[in-house]
Short mmCIF file of C-alpha atoms and ligand atoms in Angstrom, two decimals:
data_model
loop_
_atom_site.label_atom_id
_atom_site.label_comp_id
_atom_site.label_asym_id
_atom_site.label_seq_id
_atom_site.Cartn_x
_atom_site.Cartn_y
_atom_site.Cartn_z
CA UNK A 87 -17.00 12.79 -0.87
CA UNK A 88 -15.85 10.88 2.25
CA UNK A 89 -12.35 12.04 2.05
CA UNK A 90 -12.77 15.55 1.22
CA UNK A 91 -10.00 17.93 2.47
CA UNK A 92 -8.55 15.08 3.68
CA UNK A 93 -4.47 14.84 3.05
CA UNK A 94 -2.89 11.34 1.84
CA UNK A 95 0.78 9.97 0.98
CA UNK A 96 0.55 6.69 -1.42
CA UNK A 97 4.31 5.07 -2.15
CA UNK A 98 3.97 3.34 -5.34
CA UNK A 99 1.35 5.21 -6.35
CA UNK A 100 2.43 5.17 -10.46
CA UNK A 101 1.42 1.84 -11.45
CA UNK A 102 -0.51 -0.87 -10.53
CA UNK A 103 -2.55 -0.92 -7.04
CA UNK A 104 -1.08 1.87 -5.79
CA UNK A 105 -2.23 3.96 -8.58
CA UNK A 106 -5.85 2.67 -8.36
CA UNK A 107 -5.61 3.50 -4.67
CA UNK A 108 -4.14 7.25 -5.58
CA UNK A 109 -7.05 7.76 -8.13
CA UNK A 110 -9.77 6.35 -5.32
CA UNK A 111 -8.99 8.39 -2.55
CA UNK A 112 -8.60 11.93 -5.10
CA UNK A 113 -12.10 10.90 -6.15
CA UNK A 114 -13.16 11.20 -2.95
CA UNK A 115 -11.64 14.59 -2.59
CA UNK A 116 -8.50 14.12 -0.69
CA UNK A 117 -5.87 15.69 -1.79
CA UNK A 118 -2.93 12.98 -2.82
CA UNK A 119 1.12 12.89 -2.60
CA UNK A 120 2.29 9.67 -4.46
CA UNK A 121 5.85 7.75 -4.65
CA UNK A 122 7.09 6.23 -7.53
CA UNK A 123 10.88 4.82 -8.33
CA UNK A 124 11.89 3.88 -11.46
CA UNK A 125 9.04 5.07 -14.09
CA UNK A 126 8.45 9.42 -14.34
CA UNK A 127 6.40 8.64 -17.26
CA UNK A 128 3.91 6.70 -15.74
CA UNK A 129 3.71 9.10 -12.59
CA UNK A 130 3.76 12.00 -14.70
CA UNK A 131 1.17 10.33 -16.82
CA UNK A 132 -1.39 9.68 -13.51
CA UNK A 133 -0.46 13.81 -12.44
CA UNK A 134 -1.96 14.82 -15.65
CA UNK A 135 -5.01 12.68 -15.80
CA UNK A 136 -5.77 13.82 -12.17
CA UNK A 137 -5.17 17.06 -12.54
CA UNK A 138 -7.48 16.94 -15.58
CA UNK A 139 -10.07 16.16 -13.18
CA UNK A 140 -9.27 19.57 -10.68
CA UNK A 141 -7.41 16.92 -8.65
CA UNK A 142 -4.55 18.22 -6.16
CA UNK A 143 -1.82 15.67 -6.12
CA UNK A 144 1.73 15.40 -7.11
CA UNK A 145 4.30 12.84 -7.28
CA UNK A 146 8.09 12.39 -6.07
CA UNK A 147 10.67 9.92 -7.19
CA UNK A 148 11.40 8.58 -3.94
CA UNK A 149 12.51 4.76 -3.27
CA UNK A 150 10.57 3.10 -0.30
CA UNK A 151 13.54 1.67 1.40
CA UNK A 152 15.30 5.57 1.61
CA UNK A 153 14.28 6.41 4.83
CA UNK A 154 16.14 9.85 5.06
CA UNK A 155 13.68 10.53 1.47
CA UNK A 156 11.03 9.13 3.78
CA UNK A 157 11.52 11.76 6.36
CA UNK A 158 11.72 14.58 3.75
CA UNK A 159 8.78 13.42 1.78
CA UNK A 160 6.30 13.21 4.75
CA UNK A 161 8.04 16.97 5.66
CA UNK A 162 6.86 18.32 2.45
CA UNK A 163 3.65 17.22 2.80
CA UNK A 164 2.66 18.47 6.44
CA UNK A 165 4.46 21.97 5.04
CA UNK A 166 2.47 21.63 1.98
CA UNK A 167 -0.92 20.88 2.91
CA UNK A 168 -0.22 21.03 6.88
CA UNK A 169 -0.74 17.66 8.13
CA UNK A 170 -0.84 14.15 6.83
CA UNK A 171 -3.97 12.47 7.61
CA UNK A 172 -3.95 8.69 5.57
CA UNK A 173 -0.61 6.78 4.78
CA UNK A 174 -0.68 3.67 2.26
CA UNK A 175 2.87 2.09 2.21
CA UNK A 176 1.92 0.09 -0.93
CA UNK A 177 5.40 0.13 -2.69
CA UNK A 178 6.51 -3.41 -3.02
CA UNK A 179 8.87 -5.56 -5.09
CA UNK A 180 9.49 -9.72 -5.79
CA UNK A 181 12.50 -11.32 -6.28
CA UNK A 182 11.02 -14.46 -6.36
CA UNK A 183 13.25 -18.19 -6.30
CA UNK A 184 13.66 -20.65 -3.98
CA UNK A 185 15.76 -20.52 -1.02
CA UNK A 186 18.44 -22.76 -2.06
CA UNK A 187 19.08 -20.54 -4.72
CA UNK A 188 17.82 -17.37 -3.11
CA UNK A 189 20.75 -14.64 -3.13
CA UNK A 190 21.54 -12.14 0.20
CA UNK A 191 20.86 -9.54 -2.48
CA UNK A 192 17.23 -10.79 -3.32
CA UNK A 193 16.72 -11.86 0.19
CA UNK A 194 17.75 -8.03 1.38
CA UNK A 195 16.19 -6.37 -1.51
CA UNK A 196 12.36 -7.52 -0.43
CA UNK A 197 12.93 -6.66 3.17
CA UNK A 198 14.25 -3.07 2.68
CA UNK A 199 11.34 -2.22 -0.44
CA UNK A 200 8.62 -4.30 1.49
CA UNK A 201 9.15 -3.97 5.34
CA UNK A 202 12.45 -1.49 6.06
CA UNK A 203 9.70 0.78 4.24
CA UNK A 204 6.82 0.39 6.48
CA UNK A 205 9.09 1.70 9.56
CA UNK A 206 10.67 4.75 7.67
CA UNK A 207 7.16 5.70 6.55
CA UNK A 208 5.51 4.75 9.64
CA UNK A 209 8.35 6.36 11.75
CA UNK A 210 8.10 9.60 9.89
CA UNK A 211 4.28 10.25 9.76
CA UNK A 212 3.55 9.18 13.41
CA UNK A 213 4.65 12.19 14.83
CA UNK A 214 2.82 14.83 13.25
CA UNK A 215 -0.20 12.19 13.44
CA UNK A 216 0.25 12.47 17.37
CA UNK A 217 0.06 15.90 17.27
CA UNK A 218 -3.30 16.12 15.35
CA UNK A 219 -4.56 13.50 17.38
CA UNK A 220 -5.64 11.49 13.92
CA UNK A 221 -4.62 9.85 11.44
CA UNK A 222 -5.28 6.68 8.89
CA UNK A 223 -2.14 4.51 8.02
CA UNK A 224 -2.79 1.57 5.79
CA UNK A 225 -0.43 -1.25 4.97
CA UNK A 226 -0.54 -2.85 1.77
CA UNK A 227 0.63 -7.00 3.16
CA UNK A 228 -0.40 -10.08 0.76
CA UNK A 229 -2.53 -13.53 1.56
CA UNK A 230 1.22 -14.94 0.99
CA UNK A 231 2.00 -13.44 4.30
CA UNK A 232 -0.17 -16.26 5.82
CA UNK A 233 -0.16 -18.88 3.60
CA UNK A 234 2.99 -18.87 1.87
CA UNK A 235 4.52 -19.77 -1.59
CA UNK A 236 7.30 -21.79 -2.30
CA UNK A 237 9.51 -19.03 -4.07
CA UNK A 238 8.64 -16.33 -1.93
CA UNK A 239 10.48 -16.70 1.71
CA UNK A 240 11.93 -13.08 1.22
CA UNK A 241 8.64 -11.93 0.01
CA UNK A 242 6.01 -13.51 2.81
CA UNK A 243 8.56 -12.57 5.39
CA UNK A 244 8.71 -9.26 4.90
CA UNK A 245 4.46 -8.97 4.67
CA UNK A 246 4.35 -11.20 7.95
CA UNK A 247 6.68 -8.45 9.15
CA UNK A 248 4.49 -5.81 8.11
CA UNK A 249 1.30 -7.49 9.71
CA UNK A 250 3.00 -7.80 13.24
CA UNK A 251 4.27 -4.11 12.70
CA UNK A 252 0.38 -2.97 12.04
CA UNK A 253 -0.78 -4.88 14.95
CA UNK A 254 1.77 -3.51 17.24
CA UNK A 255 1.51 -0.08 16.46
CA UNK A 256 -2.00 -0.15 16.06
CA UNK A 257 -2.15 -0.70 19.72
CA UNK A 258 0.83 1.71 20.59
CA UNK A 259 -1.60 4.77 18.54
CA UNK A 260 -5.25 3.97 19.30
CA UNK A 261 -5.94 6.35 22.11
CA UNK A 262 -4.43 9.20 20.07
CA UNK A 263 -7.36 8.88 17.41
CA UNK A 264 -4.80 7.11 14.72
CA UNK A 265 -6.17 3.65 13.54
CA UNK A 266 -3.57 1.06 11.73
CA UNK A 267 -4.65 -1.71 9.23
CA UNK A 268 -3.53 -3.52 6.57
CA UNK A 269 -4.95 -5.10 3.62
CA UNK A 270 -3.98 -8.33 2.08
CA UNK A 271 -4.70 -8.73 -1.62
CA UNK A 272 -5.10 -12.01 -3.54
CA UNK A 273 -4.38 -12.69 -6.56
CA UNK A 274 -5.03 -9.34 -8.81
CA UNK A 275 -4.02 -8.38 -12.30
CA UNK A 276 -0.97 -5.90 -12.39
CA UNK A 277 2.34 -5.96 -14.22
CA UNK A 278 3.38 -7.86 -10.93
CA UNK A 279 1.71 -10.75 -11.81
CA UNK A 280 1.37 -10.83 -14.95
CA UNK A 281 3.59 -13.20 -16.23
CA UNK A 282 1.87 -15.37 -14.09
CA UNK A 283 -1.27 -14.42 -15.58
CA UNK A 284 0.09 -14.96 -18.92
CA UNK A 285 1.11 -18.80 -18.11
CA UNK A 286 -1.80 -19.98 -15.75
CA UNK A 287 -4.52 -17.06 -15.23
CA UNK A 288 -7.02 -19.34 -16.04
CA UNK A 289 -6.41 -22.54 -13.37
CA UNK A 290 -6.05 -19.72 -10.90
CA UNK A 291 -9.10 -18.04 -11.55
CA UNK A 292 -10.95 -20.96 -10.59
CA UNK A 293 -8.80 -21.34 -7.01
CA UNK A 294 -11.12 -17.82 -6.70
CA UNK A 295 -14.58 -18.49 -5.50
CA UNK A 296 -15.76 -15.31 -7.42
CA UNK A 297 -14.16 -17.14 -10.68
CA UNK A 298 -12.49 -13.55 -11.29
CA UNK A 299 -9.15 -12.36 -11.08
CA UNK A 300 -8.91 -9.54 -8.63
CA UNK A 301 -8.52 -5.66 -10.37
CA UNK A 302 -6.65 -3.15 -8.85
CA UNK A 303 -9.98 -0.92 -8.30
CA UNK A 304 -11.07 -3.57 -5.08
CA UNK A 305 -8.13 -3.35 -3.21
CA UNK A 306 -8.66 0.95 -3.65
CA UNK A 307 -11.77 0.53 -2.65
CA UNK A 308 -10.91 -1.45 0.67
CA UNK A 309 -8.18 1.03 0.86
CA UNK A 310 -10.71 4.10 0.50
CA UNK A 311 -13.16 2.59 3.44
CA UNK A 312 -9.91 1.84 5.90
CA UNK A 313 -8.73 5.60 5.75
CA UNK A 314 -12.26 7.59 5.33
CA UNK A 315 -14.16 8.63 9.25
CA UNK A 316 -16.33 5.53 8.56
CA UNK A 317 -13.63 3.13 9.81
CA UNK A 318 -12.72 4.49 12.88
CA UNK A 319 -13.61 1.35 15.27
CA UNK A 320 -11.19 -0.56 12.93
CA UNK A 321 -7.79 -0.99 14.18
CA UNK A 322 -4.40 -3.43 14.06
CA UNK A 323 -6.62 -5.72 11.64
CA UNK A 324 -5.75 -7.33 8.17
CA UNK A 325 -8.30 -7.31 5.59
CA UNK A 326 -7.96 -10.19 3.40
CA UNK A 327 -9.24 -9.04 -0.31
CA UNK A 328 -9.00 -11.89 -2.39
CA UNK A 329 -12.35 -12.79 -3.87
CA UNK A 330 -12.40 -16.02 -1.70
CA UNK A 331 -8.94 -17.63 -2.90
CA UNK A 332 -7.81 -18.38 0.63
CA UNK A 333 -11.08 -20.13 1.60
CA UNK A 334 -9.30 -23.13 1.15
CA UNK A 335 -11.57 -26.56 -0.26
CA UNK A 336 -13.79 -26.93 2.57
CA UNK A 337 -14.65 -30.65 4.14
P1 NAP B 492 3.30 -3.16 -9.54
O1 NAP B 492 2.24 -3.26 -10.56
O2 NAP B 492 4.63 -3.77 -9.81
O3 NAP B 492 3.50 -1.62 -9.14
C1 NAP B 492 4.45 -1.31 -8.16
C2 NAP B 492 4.44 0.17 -7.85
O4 NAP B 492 5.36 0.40 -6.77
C3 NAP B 492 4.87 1.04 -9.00
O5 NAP B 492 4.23 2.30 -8.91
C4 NAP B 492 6.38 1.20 -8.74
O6 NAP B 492 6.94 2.40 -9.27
C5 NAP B 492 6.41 1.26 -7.23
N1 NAP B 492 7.67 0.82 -6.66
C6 NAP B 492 8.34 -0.33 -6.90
N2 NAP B 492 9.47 -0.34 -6.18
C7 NAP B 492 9.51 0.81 -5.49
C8 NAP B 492 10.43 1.39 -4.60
N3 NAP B 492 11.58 0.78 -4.27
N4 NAP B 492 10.16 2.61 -4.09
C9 NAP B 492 9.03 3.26 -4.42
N5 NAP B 492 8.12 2.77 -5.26
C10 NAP B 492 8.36 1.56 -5.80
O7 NAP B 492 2.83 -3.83 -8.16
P2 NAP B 492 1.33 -4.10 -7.62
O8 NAP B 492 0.90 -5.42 -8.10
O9 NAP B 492 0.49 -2.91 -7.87
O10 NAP B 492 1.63 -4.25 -6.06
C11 NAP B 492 1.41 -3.18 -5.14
C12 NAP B 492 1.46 -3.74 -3.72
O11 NAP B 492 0.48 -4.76 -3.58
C13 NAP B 492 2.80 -4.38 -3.36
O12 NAP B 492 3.11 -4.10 -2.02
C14 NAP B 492 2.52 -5.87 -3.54
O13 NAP B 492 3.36 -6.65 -2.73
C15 NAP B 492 1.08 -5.93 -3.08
N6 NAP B 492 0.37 -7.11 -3.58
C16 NAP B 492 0.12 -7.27 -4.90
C17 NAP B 492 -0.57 -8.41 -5.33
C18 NAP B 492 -0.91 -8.65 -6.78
O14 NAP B 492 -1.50 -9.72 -7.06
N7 NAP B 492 -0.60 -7.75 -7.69
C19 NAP B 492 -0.99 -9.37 -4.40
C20 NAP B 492 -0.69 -9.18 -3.06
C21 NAP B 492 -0.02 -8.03 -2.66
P3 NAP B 492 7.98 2.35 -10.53
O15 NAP B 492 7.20 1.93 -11.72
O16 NAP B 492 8.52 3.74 -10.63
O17 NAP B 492 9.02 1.33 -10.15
#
């Protein structure tokens, strides 16, 4: 087990990629701290499963964008379990439209859930990182970061935001042992996307040189390699997961 006694905080950990992420680094014996928002069930749900499995991980209703909850949180867990070794700040929203019609409240919604996050998280977790001289913080952007969508200004700013941020810091934290990444998914099948899924999953799949939508098991797995000892020559880079969607047509 690569990740054994090994201490991780996931936000959005209930649902979706953040929960595939939560389940992939507990299987490789890290113990796990997870954020949900709206949904106790769900998170409640993923507890019980884990703990099923002699798991140790709990979860906290905390929103991403709090960043006094942020502080607290990351608190608990270097009390808890006495220092936090991995972050994933995978919590993230759309409000998708175009900008003509795009409200200040949909605009600012994005950026506080999908960057404002990154720094309260980041911001809280660095320090006690410093101290231990280690640490694993990975950053959970989006190809649409690079290549954009029409719809999704709020949304590709804020992951653009979040790449510079991983970049930047990455460099600010390297000679203290803590490495900074981020991975960018594609296109991959969570209640996210899938209304889109519903209405064109099949002309999208083949956009994807693997002729697969992606599942929210590869972008763990990425996740799992980018905070495990294994990594450690890996820093301020963004991992495009995306099953070859971005590869574009060629000549
Ligand atoms: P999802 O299925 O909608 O799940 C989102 C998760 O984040 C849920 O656990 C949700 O908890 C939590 N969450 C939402 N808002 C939150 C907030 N304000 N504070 C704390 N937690 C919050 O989304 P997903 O598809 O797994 O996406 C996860 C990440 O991957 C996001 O950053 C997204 O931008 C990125 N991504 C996804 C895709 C894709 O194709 N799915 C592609 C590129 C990037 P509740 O249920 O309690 O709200």
């Amino acid at each position: 087990m690569k990740l054994a006694g090994k201490t991780a905080l996931v936000t959005g950990g209930s649902r979706g990629i953040g929960r595939a992420i939560v389940h992939a680094l507990a299987k490789e014996g890290a113990k796990v701290a997870f954020t949900y928002n709206s949904n106790a069930e769900a998170a409640n749900a993923l507890v019980k499963e884990l703990e099923l499995d002699q798991r140790e991980v709990f979860a906290i209703q905390a929103d991403a964008a709090d960043g006094a909850k942020a502080h607290e949180l990351i608190d608990t867990v270097v009390e808890k379990w006495e220092r936090i070794d991995i972050l994933v700040n995978n919590a993230g929203i759309i409000k998708d439209g175009l900008l003509a019609a795009m409200s200040e409240e949909n605009w600012l919604a994005v950026i506080n859930t999908n960057l404002n996050s990154i720094y309260h998280y980041c911001h809280a977790a660095i320090r006690p990182m410093m101290s231990a001289r280690k640490g694993r913080i990975i950053n959970i952007s989006s190809v649409a970061a690079r290549y954009g969508n029409p719809g999704q200004v709020n949304y590709a700013a804020a992951k653009g935001g979040l790449e510079g941020f991983t970049r930047c810091l990455a460099k600010e934290v390297g000679r203290r042992g803590i490495t900074v990444n981020a991975v960018a998914p594609g296109f991959i099948a969570t209640d996210m996307t899938e209304a889109i899924v519903n209405a064109a999953g099949k002309e999208i799949q083949k956009q994807i040189a693997v002729r697969r939508l992606g599942e929210a098991d590869d972008i763990a797995n990425a996740v799992s390699f980018l905070a495990s000892d294994e990594s450690s020559y890996i820093t301020g880079h963004v991992l495009t997961v995306d099953g070859g969607l971005t590869l574009g047509s060629g000549m």
